[in-house]
Amino acid sequence: FVFSNRVFYCFSSTGTFISAFTVLCGARSELISERGVCCVFWLNVAAALIQILTAVIMVGWIMSIFWGMDMVILAIFFFSAFVGAVAQFLGMSPPPPAAQYQTVSR
């Protein structure tokens, strides 16, 4: 996973850089008639630099979302196991396991 993050960071904006240089080589764009080839080239280069600078932030943000989802899933599982153990200790019937809970989609 760490390797794929590093590859993503290194190659996250190469397509935008390539498109910037293809504008210089004659690729068509709707902005060329309004702003000119040089301006479109620098806009693409600026977009590529912004992509490179924010790649680390976005990867970290996405990873934190996945870790949060994993923590919620583990918390539900361990809470169900804990409640079952307490119910068994008190001689009550245990609740159904967490795997049987169904999520409600809206």
Tab-separated table of N, CA and C in Angstrom:
chain	number	residue	atom	x	y	z
A	1	PHE	N	0.828	-1.194	0.000
A	1	PHE	CA	0.000	0.000	0.000
A	1	PHE	C	0.871	1.257	0.000
A	2	VAL	N	1.951	1.220	0.775
A	2	VAL	CA	2.840	2.382	0.824
A	2	VAL	C	3.487	2.606	-0.537
A	3	PHE	N	3.859	1.513	-1.204
A	3	PHE	CA	4.461	1.634	-2.533
A	3	PHE	C	3.487	2.276	-3.513
A	4	SER	N	2.209	1.855	-3.465
A	4	SER	CA	1.242	2.427	-4.397
A	4	SER	C	1.001	3.906	-4.123
A	5	ASN	N	1.083	4.312	-2.848
A	5	ASN	CA	0.950	5.738	-2.531
A	5	ASN	C	2.113	6.535	-3.108
A	6	ARG	N	3.308	5.978	-3.022
A	6	ARG	CA	4.475	6.690	-3.564
A	6	ARG	C	4.397	6.770	-5.083
A	7	VAL	N	3.944	5.703	-5.724
A	7	VAL	CA	3.782	5.726	-7.180
A	7	VAL	C	2.727	6.754	-7.564
A	8	PHE	N	1.604	6.777	-6.824
A	8	PHE	CA	0.557	7.758	-7.096
A	8	PHE	C	1.098	9.171	-6.936
A	9	TYR	N	1.890	9.410	-5.896
A	9	TYR	CA	2.423	10.742	-5.677
A	9	TYR	C	3.376	11.144	-6.799
A	10	CYS	N	4.199	10.216	-7.247
A	10	CYS	CA	5.180	10.545	-8.291
A	10	CYS	C	4.524	10.758	-9.650
A	11	PHE	N	3.458	10.033	-9.948
A	11	PHE	CA	2.856	10.083	-11.275
A	11	PHE	C	1.479	10.737	-11.294
A	12	SER	N	1.116	11.448	-10.221
A	12	SER	CA	-0.241	11.966	-10.136
A	12	SER	C	-0.527	13.062	-11.155
A	13	SER	N	0.459	13.796	-11.573
A	13	SER	CA	0.194	14.918	-12.479
A	13	SER	C	0.913	14.788	-13.815
A	14	THR	N	1.416	13.619	-14.129
A	14	THR	CA	2.143	13.484	-15.397
A	14	THR	C	1.226	13.687	-16.591
A	15	GLY	N	-0.023	13.257	-16.494
A	15	GLY	CA	-0.960	13.465	-17.598
A	15	GLY	C	-1.215	14.939	-17.859
A	16	THR	N	-1.298	15.727	-16.796
A	16	THR	CA	-1.511	17.154	-16.956
A	16	THR	C	-0.277	17.823	-17.552
A	17	PHE	N	0.915	17.393	-17.118
A	17	PHE	CA	2.143	17.920	-17.722
A	17	PHE	C	2.216	17.565	-19.202
A	18	ILE	N	1.863	16.339	-19.540
A	18	ILE	CA	1.900	15.925	-20.944
A	18	ILE	C	0.915	16.745	-21.764
A	19	SER	N	-0.282	16.982	-21.199
A	19	SER	CA	-1.254	17.790	-21.950
A	19	SER	C	-0.768	19.223	-22.127
A	20	ALA	N	-0.009	19.744	-21.160
A	20	ALA	CA	0.542	21.093	-21.308
A	20	ALA	C	1.498	21.151	-22.501
A	21	PHE	N	2.341	20.151	-22.635
A	21	PHE	CA	3.307	20.163	-23.728
A	21	PHE	C	2.659	19.814	-25.064
A	22	THR	N	1.546	19.054	-25.043
A	22	THR	CA	0.870	18.787	-26.308
A	22	THR	C	0.210	20.041	-26.859
A	23	VAL	N	-0.155	20.974	-25.989
A	23	VAL	CA	-0.701	22.253	-26.461
A	23	VAL	C	0.367	23.003	-27.246
A	24	LEU	N	1.602	22.929	-26.775
A	24	LEU	CA	2.695	23.582	-27.498
A	24	LEU	C	2.970	22.899	-28.838
A	25	CYS	N	2.627	21.610	-28.926
A	25	CYS	CA	2.886	20.866	-30.159
A	25	CYS	C	1.725	20.927	-31.137
A	26	GLY	N	0.673	21.654	-30.805
A	26	GLY	CA	-0.416	21.841	-31.751
A	26	GLY	C	-1.726	21.176	-31.387
A	27	ALA	N	-1.856	20.641	-30.189
A	27	ALA	CA	-3.131	20.025	-29.802
A	27	ALA	C	-4.219	21.085	-29.712
A	28	ARG	N	-5.437	20.709	-30.037
A	28	ARG	CA	-6.555	21.652	-30.035
A	28	ARG	C	-7.110	21.827	-28.623
A	29	SER	N	-7.531	23.024	-28.343
A	29	SER	CA	-8.159	23.335	-27.060
A	29	SER	C	-9.115	24.496	-27.267
A	30	GLU	N	-10.205	24.507	-26.519
A	30	GLU	CA	-11.168	25.602	-26.634
A	30	GLU	C	-10.609	26.914	-26.108
A	31	LEU	N	-9.671	26.846	-25.181
A	31	LEU	CA	-9.119	28.062	-24.581
A	31	LEU	C	-8.096	28.759	-25.456
A	32	ILE	N	-7.538	28.058	-26.422
A	32	ILE	CA	-6.478	28.652	-27.241
A	32	ILE	C	-6.990	29.881	-27.987
A	33	SER	N	-8.203	29.818	-28.507
A	33	SER	CA	-8.731	30.967	-29.247
A	33	SER	C	-8.974	32.168	-28.333
A	34	GLU	N	-9.283	31.921	-27.074
A	34	GLU	CA	-9.549	33.018	-26.138
A	34	GLU	C	-8.277	33.561	-25.475
A	35	ARG	N	-7.370	32.662	-25.097
A	35	ARG	CA	-6.228	33.080	-24.288
A	35	ARG	C	-4.870	32.921	-24.949
A	36	GLY	N	-4.777	32.101	-25.949
A	36	GLY	CA	-3.499	31.890	-26.615
A	36	GLY	C	-2.811	30.628	-26.126
A	37	VAL	N	-1.887	30.134	-26.938
A	37	VAL	CA	-1.197	28.874	-26.650
A	37	VAL	C	-0.350	28.977	-25.395
A	38	CYS	N	0.374	30.068	-25.240
A	38	CYS	CA	1.280	30.210	-24.099
A	38	CYS	C	0.509	30.227	-22.779
A	39	CYS	N	-0.620	30.921	-22.744
A	39	CYS	CA	-1.422	30.996	-21.530
A	39	CYS	C	-2.015	29.631	-21.182
A	40	VAL	N	-2.482	28.895	-22.182
A	40	VAL	CA	-3.044	27.566	-21.934
A	40	VAL	C	-1.957	26.624	-21.427
A	41	PHE	N	-0.752	26.733	-21.994
A	41	PHE	CA	0.371	25.921	-21.525
A	41	PHE	C	0.632	26.186	-20.050
A	42	TRP	N	0.740	27.448	-19.650
A	42	TRP	CA	1.038	27.771	-18.252
A	42	TRP	C	-0.112	27.420	-17.315
A	43	LEU	N	-1.342	27.488	-17.795
A	43	LEU	CA	-2.475	27.043	-16.977
A	43	LEU	C	-2.378	25.542	-16.685
A	44	ASN	N	-2.018	24.765	-17.705
A	44	ASN	CA	-1.854	23.322	-17.498
A	44	ASN	C	-0.683	23.012	-16.578
A	45	VAL	N	0.417	23.742	-16.719
A	45	VAL	CA	1.567	23.531	-15.829
A	45	VAL	C	1.184	23.884	-14.395
A	46	ALA	N	0.450	24.981	-14.206
A	46	ALA	CA	0.017	25.365	-12.856
A	46	ALA	C	-0.912	24.310	-12.265
A	47	ALA	N	-1.821	23.775	-13.076
A	47	ALA	CA	-2.714	22.720	-12.595
A	47	ALA	C	-1.928	21.475	-12.200
A	48	ALA	N	-0.901	21.130	-12.976
A	48	ALA	CA	-0.069	19.971	-12.646
A	48	ALA	C	0.685	20.197	-11.336
A	49	LEU	N	1.217	21.396	-11.145
A	49	LEU	CA	1.929	21.684	-9.893
A	49	LEU	C	0.984	21.632	-8.695
A	50	ILE	N	-0.222	22.125	-8.868
A	50	ILE	CA	-1.203	22.054	-7.777
A	50	ILE	C	-1.552	20.599	-7.478
A	51	GLN	N	-1.653	19.782	-8.513
A	51	GLN	CA	-1.932	18.358	-8.300
A	51	GLN	C	-0.803	17.693	-7.525
A	52	ILE	N	0.435	18.027	-7.859
A	52	ILE	CA	1.569	17.433	-7.152
A	52	ILE	C	1.570	17.866	-5.681
A	53	LEU	N	1.323	19.149	-5.438
A	53	LEU	CA	1.378	19.650	-4.071
A	53	LEU	C	0.237	19.136	-3.202
A	54	THR	N	-0.923	18.879	-3.784
A	54	THR	CA	-2.055	18.410	-2.981
A	54	THR	C	-2.197	16.895	-2.979
A	55	ALA	N	-1.353	16.170	-3.704
A	55	ALA	CA	-1.468	14.707	-3.740
A	55	ALA	C	-1.259	14.105	-2.361
A	56	VAL	N	-0.289	14.607	-1.620
A	56	VAL	CA	-0.016	14.069	-0.284
A	56	VAL	C	-1.207	14.315	0.630
A	57	ILE	N	-1.783	15.481	0.552
A	57	ILE	CA	-2.917	15.813	1.416
A	57	ILE	C	-4.107	14.927	1.083
A	58	MET	N	-4.390	14.766	-0.210
A	58	MET	CA	-5.546	13.975	-0.606
A	58	MET	C	-5.363	12.505	-0.266
A	59	VAL	N	-4.161	11.972	-0.455
A	59	VAL	CA	-3.916	10.570	-0.109
A	59	VAL	C	-4.099	10.384	1.391
A	60	GLY	N	-3.573	11.303	2.185
A	60	GLY	CA	-3.743	11.219	3.634
A	60	GLY	C	-5.194	11.345	4.045
A	61	TRP	N	-5.938	12.210	3.375
A	61	TRP	CA	-7.350	12.405	3.697
A	61	TRP	C	-8.150	11.147	3.381
A	62	ILE	N	-7.882	10.554	2.218
A	62	ILE	CA	-8.588	9.335	1.828
A	62	ILE	C	-8.218	8.188	2.766
A	63	MET	N	-6.932	8.085	3.136
A	63	MET	CA	-6.526	7.040	4.066
A	63	MET	C	-7.207	7.208	5.418
A	64	SER	N	-7.371	8.446	5.877
A	64	SER	CA	-8.026	8.655	7.166
A	64	SER	C	-9.493	8.244	7.112
A	65	ILE	N	-10.143	8.428	5.970
A	65	ILE	CA	-11.530	7.974	5.828
A	65	ILE	C	-11.602	6.454	5.927
A	66	PHE	N	-10.694	5.753	5.240
A	66	PHE	CA	-10.697	4.296	5.304
A	66	PHE	C	-10.384	3.787	6.707
A	67	TRP	N	-9.425	4.414	7.391
A	67	TRP	CA	-9.110	4.013	8.760
A	67	TRP	C	-10.302	4.257	9.675
A	68	GLY	N	-11.012	5.352	9.469
A	68	GLY	CA	-12.203	5.629	10.277
A	68	GLY	C	-13.277	4.580	10.064
A	69	MET	N	-13.486	4.167	8.801
A	69	MET	CA	-14.470	3.122	8.532
A	69	MET	C	-14.056	1.804	9.179
A	70	ASP	N	-12.760	1.470	9.127
A	70	ASP	CA	-12.282	0.249	9.765
A	70	ASP	C	-12.492	0.292	11.274
A	71	MET	N	-12.235	1.450	11.888
A	71	MET	CA	-12.423	1.562	13.337
A	71	MET	C	-13.884	1.395	13.726
A	72	VAL	N	-14.800	1.933	12.941
A	72	VAL	CA	-16.230	1.775	13.229
A	72	VAL	C	-16.638	0.310	13.098
A	73	ILE	N	-16.157	-0.362	12.053
A	73	ILE	CA	-16.482	-1.779	11.865
A	73	ILE	C	-15.941	-2.608	13.018
A	74	LEU	N	-14.691	-2.362	13.419
A	74	LEU	CA	-14.112	-3.095	14.541
A	74	LEU	C	-14.829	-2.781	15.850
A	75	ALA	N	-15.234	-1.525	16.032
A	75	ALA	CA	-15.940	-1.157	17.261
A	75	ALA	C	-17.277	-1.875	17.347
A	76	ILE	N	-18.000	-1.988	16.235
A	76	ILE	CA	-19.279	-2.707	16.232
A	76	ILE	C	-19.049	-4.180	16.561
A	77	PHE	N	-18.028	-4.760	15.951
A	77	PHE	CA	-17.728	-6.170	16.196
A	77	PHE	C	-17.368	-6.415	17.655
A	78	PHE	N	-16.448	-5.609	18.210
A	78	PHE	CA	-16.018	-5.829	19.587
A	78	PHE	C	-17.105	-5.467	20.588
A	79	PHE	N	-17.937	-4.483	20.297
A	79	PHE	CA	-19.046	-4.144	21.187
A	79	PHE	C	-20.043	-5.300	21.245
A	80	SER	N	-20.327	-5.890	20.082
A	80	SER	CA	-21.241	-7.031	20.049
A	80	SER	C	-20.667	-8.197	20.847
A	81	ALA	N	-19.364	-8.454	20.696
A	81	ALA	CA	-18.728	-9.532	21.455
A	81	ALA	C	-18.754	-9.226	22.950
A	82	PHE	N	-18.535	-7.967	23.317
A	82	PHE	CA	-18.548	-7.572	24.725
A	82	PHE	C	-19.937	-7.739	25.328
A	83	VAL	N	-20.965	-7.283	24.603
A	83	VAL	CA	-22.338	-7.401	25.101
A	83	VAL	C	-22.719	-8.874	25.226
A	84	GLY	N	-22.295	-9.700	24.267
A	84	GLY	CA	-22.563	-11.130	24.345
A	84	GLY	C	-21.903	-11.771	25.547
A	85	ALA	N	-20.663	-11.374	25.843
A	85	ALA	CA	-19.963	-11.926	27.005
A	85	ALA	C	-20.633	-11.498	28.306
A	86	VAL	N	-21.060	-10.260	28.384
A	86	VAL	CA	-21.747	-9.781	29.587
A	86	VAL	C	-23.083	-10.496	29.757
A	87	ALA	N	-23.822	-10.678	28.656
A	87	ALA	CA	-25.103	-11.374	28.728
A	87	ALA	C	-24.918	-12.821	29.158
A	88	GLN	N	-23.878	-13.460	28.656
A	88	GLN	CA	-23.603	-14.842	29.044
A	88	GLN	C	-23.218	-14.914	30.514
A	89	PHE	N	-22.446	-13.950	30.983
A	89	PHE	CA	-22.032	-13.910	32.387
A	89	PHE	C	-23.242	-13.740	33.302
A	90	LEU	N	-24.208	-12.910	32.869
A	90	LEU	CA	-25.392	-12.656	33.677
A	90	LEU	C	-26.476	-13.710	33.470
A	91	GLY	N	-26.263	-14.666	32.561
A	91	GLY	CA	-27.229	-15.727	32.319
A	91	GLY	C	-28.361	-15.312	31.411
A	92	MET	N	-28.173	-14.268	30.663
A	92	MET	CA	-29.206	-13.794	29.741
A	92	MET	C	-28.911	-14.327	28.345
A	93	SER	N	-29.872	-14.200	27.447
A	93	SER	CA	-29.623	-14.632	26.074
A	93	SER	C	-28.780	-13.566	25.369
A	94	PRO	N	-27.717	-13.970	24.662
A	94	PRO	CA	-26.856	-12.990	23.991
A	94	PRO	C	-27.533	-12.404	22.762
A	95	PRO	N	-27.164	-11.190	22.385
A	95	PRO	CA	-27.705	-10.589	21.171
A	95	PRO	C	-27.129	-11.278	19.940
A	96	PRO	N	-27.739	-11.061	18.771
A	96	PRO	CA	-27.181	-11.672	17.560
A	96	PRO	C	-25.799	-11.093	17.259
A	97	PRO	N	-24.941	-11.876	16.593
A	97	PRO	CA	-23.604	-11.354	16.257
A	97	PRO	C	-23.674	-10.161	15.317
A	98	ALA	N	-22.588	-9.383	15.304
A	98	ALA	CA	-22.550	-8.157	14.501
A	98	ALA	C	-22.686	-8.444	13.015
A	99	ALA	N	-22.295	-9.619	12.571
A	99	ALA	CA	-22.367	-9.942	11.144
A	99	ALA	C	-23.815	-10.042	10.669
A	100	GLN	N	-24.762	-10.248	11.584
A	100	GLN	CA	-26.145	-10.372	11.177
A	100	GLN	C	-26.860	-9.032	11.081
A	101	TYR	N	-26.237	-7.966	11.561
A	101	TYR	CA	-26.862	-6.650	11.463
A	101	TYR	C	-26.876	-6.222	10.006
A	102	GLN	N	-27.947	-5.629	9.585
A	102	GLN	CA	-28.034	-5.152	8.212
A	102	GLN	C	-28.038	-3.632	8.218
A	103	THR	N	-27.312	-3.056	7.255
A	103	THR	CA	-27.297	-1.610	7.149
A	103	THR	C	-28.497	-1.147	6.335
A	104	VAL	N	-28.998	0.006	6.670
A	104	VAL	CA	-30.135	0.575	5.969
A	104	VAL	C	-29.613	1.588	4.978
A	105	SER	N	-29.914	1.386	3.700
A	105	SER	CA	-29.480	2.354	2.691
A	105	SER	C	-30.656	3.248	2.335
A	106	ARG	N	-30.377	4.510	2.171
A	106	ARG	CA	-31.422	5.481	1.856
A	106	ARG	C	-31.305	5.940	0.433
